[in-house]
Every structure is written in structure tokens, then in C-alpha cells.
mmCIF file with all atom_site columns, C-alpha atoms in Angstrom:
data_model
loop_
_atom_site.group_PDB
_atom_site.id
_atom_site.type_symbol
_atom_site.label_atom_id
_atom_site.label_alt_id
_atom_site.label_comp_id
_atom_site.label_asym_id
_atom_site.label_entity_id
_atom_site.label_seq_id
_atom_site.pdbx_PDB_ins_code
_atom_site.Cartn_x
_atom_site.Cartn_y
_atom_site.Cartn_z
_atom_site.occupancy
_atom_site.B_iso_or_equiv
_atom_site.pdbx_formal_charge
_atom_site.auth_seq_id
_atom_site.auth_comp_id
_atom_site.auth_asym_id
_atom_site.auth_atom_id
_atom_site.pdbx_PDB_model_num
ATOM 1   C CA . UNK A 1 1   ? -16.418 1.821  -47.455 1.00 89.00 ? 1   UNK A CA 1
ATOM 2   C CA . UNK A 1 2   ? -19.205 4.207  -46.045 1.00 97.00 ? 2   UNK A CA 1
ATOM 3   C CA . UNK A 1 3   ? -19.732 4.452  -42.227 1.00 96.00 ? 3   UNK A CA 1
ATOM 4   C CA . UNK A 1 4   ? -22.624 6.224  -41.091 1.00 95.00 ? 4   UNK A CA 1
ATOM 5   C CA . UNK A 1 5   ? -22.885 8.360  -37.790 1.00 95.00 ? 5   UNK A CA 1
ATOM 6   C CA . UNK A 1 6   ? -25.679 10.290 -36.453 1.00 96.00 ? 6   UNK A CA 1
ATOM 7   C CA . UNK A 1 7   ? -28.551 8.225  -35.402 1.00 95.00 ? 7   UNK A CA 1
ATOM 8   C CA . UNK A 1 8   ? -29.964 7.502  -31.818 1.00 97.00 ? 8   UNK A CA 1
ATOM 9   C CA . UNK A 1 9   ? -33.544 8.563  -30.066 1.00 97.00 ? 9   UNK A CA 1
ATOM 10  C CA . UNK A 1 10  ? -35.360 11.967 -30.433 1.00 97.00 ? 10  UNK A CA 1
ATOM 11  C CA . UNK A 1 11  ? -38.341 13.984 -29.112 1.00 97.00 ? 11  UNK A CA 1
ATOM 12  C CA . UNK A 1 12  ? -41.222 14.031 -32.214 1.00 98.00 ? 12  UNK A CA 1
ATOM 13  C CA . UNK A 1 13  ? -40.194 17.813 -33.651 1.00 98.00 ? 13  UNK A CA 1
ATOM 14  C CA . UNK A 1 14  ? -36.995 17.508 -32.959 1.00 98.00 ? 14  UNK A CA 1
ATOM 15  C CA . UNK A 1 15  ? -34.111 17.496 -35.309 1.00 98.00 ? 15  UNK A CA 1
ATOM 16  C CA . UNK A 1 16  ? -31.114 15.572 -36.161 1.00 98.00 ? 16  UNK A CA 1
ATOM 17  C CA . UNK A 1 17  ? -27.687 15.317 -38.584 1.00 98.00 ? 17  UNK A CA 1
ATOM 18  C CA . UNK A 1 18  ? -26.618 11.548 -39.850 1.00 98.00 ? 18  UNK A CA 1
ATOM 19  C CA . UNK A 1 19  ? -23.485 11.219 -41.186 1.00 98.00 ? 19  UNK A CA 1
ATOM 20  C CA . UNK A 1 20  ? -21.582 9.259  -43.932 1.00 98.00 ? 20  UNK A CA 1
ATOM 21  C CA . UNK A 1 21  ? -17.518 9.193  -44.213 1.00 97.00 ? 21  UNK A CA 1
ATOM 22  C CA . UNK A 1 22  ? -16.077 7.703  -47.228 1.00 96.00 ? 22  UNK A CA 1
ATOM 23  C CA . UNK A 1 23  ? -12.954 6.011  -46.880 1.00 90.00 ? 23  UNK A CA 1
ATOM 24  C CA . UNK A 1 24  ? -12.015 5.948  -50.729 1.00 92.00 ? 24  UNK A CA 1
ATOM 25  C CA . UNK A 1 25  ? -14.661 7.050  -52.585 1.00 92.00 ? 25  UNK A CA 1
ATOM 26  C CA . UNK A 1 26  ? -14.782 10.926 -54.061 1.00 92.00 ? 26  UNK A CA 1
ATOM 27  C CA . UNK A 1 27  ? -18.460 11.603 -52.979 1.00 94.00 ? 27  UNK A CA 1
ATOM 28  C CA . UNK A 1 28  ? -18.551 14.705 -54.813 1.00 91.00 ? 28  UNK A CA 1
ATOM 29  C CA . UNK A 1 29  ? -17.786 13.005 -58.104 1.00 92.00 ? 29  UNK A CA 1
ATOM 30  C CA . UNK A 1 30  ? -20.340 10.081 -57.259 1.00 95.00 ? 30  UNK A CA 1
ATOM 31  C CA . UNK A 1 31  ? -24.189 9.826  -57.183 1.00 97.00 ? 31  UNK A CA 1
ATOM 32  C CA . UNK A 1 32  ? -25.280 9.782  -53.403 1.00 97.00 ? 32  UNK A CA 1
ATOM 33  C CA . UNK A 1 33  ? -28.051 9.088  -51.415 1.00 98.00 ? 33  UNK A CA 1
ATOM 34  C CA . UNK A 1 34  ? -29.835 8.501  -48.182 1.00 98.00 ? 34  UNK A CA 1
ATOM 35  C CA . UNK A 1 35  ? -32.455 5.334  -48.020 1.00 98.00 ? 35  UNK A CA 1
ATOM 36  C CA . UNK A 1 36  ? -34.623 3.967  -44.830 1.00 98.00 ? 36  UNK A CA 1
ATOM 37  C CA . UNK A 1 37  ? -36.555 1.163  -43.772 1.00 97.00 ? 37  UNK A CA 1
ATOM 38  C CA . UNK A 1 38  ? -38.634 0.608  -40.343 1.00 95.00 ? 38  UNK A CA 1
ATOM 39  C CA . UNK A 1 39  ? -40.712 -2.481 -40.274 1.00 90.00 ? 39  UNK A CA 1
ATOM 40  C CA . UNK A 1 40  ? -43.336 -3.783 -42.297 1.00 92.00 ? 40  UNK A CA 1
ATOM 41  C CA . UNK A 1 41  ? -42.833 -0.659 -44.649 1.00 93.00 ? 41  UNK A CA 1
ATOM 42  C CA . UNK A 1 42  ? -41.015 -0.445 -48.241 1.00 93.00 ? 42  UNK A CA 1
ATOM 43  C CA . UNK A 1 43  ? -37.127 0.710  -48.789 1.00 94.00 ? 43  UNK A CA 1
ATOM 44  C CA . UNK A 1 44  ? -37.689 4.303  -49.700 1.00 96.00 ? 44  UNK A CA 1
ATOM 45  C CA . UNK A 1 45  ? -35.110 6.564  -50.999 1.00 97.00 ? 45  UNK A CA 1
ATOM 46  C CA . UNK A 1 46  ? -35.297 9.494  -48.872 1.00 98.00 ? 46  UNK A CA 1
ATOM 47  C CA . UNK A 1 47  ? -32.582 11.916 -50.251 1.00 98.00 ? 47  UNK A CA 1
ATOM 48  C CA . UNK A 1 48  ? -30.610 11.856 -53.072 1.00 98.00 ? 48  UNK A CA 1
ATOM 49  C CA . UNK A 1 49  ? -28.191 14.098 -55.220 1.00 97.00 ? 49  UNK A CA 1
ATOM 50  C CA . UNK A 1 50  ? -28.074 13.124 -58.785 1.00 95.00 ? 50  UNK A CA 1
ATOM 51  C CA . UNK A 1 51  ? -24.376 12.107 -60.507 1.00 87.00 ? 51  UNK A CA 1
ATOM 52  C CA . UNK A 1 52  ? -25.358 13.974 -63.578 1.00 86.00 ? 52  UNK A CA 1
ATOM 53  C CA . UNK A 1 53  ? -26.390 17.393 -62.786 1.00 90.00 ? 53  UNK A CA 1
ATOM 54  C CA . UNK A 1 54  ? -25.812 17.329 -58.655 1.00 91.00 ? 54  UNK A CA 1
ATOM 55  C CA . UNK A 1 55  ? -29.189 18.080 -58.421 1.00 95.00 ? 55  UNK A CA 1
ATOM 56  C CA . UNK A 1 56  ? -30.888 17.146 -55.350 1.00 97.00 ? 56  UNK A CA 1
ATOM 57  C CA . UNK A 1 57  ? -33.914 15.047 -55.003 1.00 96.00 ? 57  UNK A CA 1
ATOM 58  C CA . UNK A 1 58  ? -36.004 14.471 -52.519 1.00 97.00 ? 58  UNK A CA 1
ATOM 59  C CA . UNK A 1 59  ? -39.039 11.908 -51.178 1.00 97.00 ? 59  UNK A CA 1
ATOM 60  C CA . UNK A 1 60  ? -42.316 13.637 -51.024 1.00 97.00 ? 60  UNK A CA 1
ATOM 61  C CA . UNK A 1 61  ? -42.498 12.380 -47.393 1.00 96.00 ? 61  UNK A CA 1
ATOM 62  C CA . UNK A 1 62  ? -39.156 14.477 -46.146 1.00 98.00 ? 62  UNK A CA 1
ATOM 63  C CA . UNK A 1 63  ? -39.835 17.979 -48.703 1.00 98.00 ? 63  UNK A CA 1
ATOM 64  C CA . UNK A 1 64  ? -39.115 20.788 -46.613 1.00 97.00 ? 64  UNK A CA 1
ATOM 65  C CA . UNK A 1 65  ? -37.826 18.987 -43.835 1.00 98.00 ? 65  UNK A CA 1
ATOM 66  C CA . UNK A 1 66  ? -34.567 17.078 -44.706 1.00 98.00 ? 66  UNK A CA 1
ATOM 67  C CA . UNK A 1 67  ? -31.435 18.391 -46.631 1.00 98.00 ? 67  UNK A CA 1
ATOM 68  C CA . UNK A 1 68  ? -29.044 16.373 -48.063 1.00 98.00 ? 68  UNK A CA 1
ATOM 69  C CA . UNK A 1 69  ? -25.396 17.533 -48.690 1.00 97.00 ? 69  UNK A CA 1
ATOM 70  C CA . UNK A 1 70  ? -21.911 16.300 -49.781 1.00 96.00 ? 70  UNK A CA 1
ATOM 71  C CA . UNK A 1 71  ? -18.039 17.237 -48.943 1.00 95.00 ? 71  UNK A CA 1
ATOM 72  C CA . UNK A 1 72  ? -15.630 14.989 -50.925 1.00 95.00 ? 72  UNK A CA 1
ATOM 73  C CA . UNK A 1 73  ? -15.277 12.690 -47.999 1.00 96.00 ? 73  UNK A CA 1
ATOM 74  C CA . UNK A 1 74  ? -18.611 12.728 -46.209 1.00 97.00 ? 74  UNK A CA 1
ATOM 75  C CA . UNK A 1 75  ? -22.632 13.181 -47.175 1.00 98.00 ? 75  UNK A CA 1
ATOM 76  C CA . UNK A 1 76  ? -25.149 14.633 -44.538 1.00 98.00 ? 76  UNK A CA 1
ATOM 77  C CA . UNK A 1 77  ? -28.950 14.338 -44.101 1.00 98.00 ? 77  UNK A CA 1
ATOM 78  C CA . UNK A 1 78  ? -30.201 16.968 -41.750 1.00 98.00 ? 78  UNK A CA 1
ATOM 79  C CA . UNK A 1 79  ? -33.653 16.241 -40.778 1.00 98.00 ? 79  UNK A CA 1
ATOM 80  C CA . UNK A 1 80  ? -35.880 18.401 -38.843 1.00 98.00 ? 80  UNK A CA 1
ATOM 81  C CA . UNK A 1 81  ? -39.576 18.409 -37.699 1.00 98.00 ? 81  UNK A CA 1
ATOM 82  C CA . UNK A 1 82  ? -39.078 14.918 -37.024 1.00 98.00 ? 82  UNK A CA 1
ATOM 83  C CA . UNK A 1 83  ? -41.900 12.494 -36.432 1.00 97.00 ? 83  UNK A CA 1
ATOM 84  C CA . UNK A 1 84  ? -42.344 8.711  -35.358 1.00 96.00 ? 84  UNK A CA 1
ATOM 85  C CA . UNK A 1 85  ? -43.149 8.073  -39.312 1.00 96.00 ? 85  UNK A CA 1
ATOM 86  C CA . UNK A 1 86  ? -39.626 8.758  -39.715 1.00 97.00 ? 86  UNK A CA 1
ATOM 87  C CA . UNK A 1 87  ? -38.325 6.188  -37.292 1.00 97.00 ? 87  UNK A CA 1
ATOM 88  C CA . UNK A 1 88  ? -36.249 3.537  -39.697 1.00 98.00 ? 88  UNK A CA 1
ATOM 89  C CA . UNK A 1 89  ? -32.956 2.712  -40.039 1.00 98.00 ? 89  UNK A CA 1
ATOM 90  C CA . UNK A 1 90  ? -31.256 5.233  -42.507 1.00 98.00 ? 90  UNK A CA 1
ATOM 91  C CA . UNK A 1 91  ? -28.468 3.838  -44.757 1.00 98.00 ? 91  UNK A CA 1
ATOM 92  C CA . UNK A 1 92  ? -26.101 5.890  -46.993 1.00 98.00 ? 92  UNK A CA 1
ATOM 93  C CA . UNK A 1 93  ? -25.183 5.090  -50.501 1.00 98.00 ? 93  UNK A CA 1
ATOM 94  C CA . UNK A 1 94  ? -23.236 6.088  -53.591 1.00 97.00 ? 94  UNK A CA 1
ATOM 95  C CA . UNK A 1 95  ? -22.916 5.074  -57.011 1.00 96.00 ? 95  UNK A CA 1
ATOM 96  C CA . UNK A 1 96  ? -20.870 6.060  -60.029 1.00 92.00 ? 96  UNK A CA 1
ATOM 97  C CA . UNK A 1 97  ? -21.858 8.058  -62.698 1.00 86.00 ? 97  UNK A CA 1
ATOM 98  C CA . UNK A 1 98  ? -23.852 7.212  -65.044 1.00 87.00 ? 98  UNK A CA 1
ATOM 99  C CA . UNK A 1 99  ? -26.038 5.530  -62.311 1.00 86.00 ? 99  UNK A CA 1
ATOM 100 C CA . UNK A 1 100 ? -27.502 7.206  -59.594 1.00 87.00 ? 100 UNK A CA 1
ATOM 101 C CA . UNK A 1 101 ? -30.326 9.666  -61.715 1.00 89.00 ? 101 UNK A CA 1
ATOM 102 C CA . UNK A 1 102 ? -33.059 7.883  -59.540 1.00 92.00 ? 102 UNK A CA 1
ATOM 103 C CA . UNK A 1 103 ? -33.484 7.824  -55.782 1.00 94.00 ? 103 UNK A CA 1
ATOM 104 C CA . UNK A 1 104 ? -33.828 4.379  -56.048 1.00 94.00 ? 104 UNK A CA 1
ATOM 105 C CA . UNK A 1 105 ? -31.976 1.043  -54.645 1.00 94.00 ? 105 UNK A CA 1
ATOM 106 C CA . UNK A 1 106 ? -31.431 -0.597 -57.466 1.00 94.00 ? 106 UNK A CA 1
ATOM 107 C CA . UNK A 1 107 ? -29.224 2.129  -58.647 1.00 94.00 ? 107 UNK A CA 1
ATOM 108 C CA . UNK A 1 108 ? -26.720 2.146  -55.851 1.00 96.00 ? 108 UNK A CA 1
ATOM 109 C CA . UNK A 1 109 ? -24.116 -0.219 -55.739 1.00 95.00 ? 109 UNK A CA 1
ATOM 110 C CA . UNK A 1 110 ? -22.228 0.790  -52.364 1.00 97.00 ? 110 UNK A CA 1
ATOM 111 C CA . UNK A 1 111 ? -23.676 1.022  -49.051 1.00 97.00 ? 111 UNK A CA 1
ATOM 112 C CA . UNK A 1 112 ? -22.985 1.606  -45.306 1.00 97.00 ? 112 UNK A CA 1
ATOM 113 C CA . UNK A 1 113 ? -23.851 -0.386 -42.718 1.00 96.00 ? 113 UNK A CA 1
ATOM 114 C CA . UNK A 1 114 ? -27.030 1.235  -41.636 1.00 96.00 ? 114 UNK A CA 1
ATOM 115 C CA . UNK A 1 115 ? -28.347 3.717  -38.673 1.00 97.00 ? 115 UNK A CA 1
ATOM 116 C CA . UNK A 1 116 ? -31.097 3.745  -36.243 1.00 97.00 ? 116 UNK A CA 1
ATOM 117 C CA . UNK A 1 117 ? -33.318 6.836  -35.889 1.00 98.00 ? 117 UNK A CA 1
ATOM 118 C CA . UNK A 1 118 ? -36.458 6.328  -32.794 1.00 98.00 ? 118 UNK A CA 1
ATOM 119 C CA . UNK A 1 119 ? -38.636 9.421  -33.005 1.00 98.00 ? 119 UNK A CA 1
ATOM 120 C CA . UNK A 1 120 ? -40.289 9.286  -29.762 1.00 96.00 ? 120 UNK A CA 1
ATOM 121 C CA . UNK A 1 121 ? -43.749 10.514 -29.564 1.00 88.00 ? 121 UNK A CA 1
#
């Protein structure tokens, strides 16, 4: 139900936009999120926006760098500044509401397939 678009190799500094489309699901009215892994490190939620107050939240790794942002249809992650720490592969997510207040796996319930982002040095 979510298809992400986006990824692919990148100079360290440079910048690029992932995408999510939602078939069915009313992103604006769900809790939605951006998550990576890259080998031999933990699942972290990178970007999230919050189903109860749309807030958005962000890892402490990505602050000032990535933006996360929502159309009923389709979520963004613009990242910028990019460095080989943030080569993973990026997955979208969304929840219903009341779930979704964390940034946090366990919370989502619907996911995309998955993205790879290089950051060459």
C-alpha cells in the first residue's frame, strides 16, 4: 500500500527527496514516518509526524538536515548535507491514530517496501 521512490547513490553533501505514494490510505489523517537500517546498525526512526497533533519529530542524527512532509496521497523526506552515516535503506510508514506518537517501529503497522540511499564519500 506504500511505494517508495527516491533513493539511488550520492556525493557526501549532497542532497536528496524519497518519496512515498499511498494507494488507499489518507496520509494526512494518519501518523507517518520515515525509518532506516544499513548493516550491523539498529532500525532508527528517522522522521516522523505525529497522528495527534501533526507535529513533526525528528532523530537527533538528521536535526537540521532532513524534513519530513505529507500531501494526502504521498509523504517526503528531503535530506540534505548528506553523509555515508546516512547510507541505509529508508522505509516509509503510517499508522492510524491513536498510534503513531513515537518515532518508533513498533508503532507502525503499514510499511513500504524499502529504498536504498549510498552516500559516497
Amino acid at each position: 500500500q506504500l511505494v517508495e521512490s527516491g533513493g539511488g547513490l550520492v556525493q557526501s553533501g549532497g542532497s536528496l527527496r524519497l518519496s512515498c505514494a499511498a494507494a488507499t490510505l489518507p496520509l494526512d489523517k494518519y501518523a507517518v514516518g520515515w525509518f532506516r537500517q544499513a548493516p550491523g546498525r539498529a532500525h532508527e526512526g528517522v522522521a516522523c509526524i505525529r497522528s495527534d497533533d501533526g507535529r513533526a519529530i525528528y532523530a537527533d542524527s538528521v536535526k537540521g538536515r532532513f524534513a519530513i512532509s505529507r500531501t494526502p496521497s504521498t509523504m517526503y523526506l528531503e535530506m540534505s548535507n548528506l553523509t555515508s552515516e546516512d547510507t541505509a535503506v529508508y522505509t516509509c510508514a503510517a499508522v492510524a491514530a491513536p498510534w503513531g506518537r513515537l518515532c518508533i517501529r513498533e508503532q507502525f503497522t503499514t510499511w513500504g517496501q524499502g529504498t536504498q540511499v549510498t552516500v559516497s564519500p
